[in-house]
Amino acid sequence: MAERHDNPSGEDSLIARYFKPLATDPGAFGLEDDAAALRAAGEDIVVTTDAIVEGVHFLSNDPPDTLARKALRVNLSDIAAKGAVPAGFVLTLAVRKADESWLKPFARALGEDAADFGCPLLGGDTVATPGPLMISITAFGRLPQGKMVHRAGARAGDRVFVTGTIGDAALGLDVLQGGPVAAALADDAAGRDFLAARYRVPQPRNALAHAVRAHASAAMDVSDGLAGDLAKLCEASGVTAVINVPSVPLSSAAAGLLARKAIGIETLVAGGDDYELLCAVPGDRADAFLREARQAKVTVTAIGGLIAGSSPPSFLDGQGRELKLKRLSYSHF
């Protein structure tokens, strides 16, 4: 995303107008170079990347400000799950045309989130495409050397925690697409708006990063569905899990739909796009983890525990009976 001053092109003008003001880190060099520089004195740099594509991760009529926030926040969620703090990001933006009515709110929202989360723009690229809109962000985080929290590392006896509430985003997508959830909430505008917002604008739990780094034996963010992502963490760690489904935290909107049998539990635990944190915490660290979470003002809930074994995680109902899930997560392929 380097800006050129000799015979500036349309791309250069677009970058200078909308994205140069976001490049506040000295290592971005005002977007006037072909690369950025991050200093890492005694630290490790964590790198993560996610792309969101029109028609796959967002709807064509989603507002541009929500797209900017979602594109950055899904990456910030990964940074938080590693126990790191944001350091900066690079942006690749593929658009059909340079439309000021779209670019202006997109850049404004991206700049606001970059400032709020302490994650400045460092560079990137803008390209034209005849296909769907695509926004790809690579984000960088910092943490002390050797302290990154992996998927692997969990042990039998660890407790399983999740942040926030689970399943709202999947319901929000259904609302925006006019599906059964939208019909079930026909008389509840506030519920529809809440769920749609949870789909469009994730809430990354970066305030919990220190607690994750200090206390979790393994962690990841929930992007493809709680059930499927838990299975990934268990496989990487060589354990399995027993989850008490009534303990899975739900919003009032989701709980109401479940109680009315408008949805099933599988919709919530396998739906994806939650961008909450899933953490395995040793039993003797659980109280400290909960205490730090309260101090960080992040809600965390214990939903089960890890045991020895290689079978898929078990999800138990209120009577201790295992629920058979037909699917565990969202899959691109």
PDB file of C-alpha atoms in Angstrom, residues 81 126 177 188 208 285:
ATOM      1  CA  ALA A  81      -6.511 -16.121  21.843  1.00  0.00           C
ATOM      2  CA  THR A 126      -5.625  -2.113  -3.039  1.00  0.00           C
ATOM      3  CA  GLN A 177     -31.408 -13.524   5.271  1.00  0.00           C
ATOM      4  CA  ASP A 188     -39.216  -8.609  18.464  1.00  0.00           C
ATOM      5  CA  LEU A 208      -8.576 -10.914  28.324  1.00  0.00           C
ATOM      6  CA  ARG A 285      -5.573 -21.639  37.907  1.00  0.00           C
TER       7      ARG A 285
END
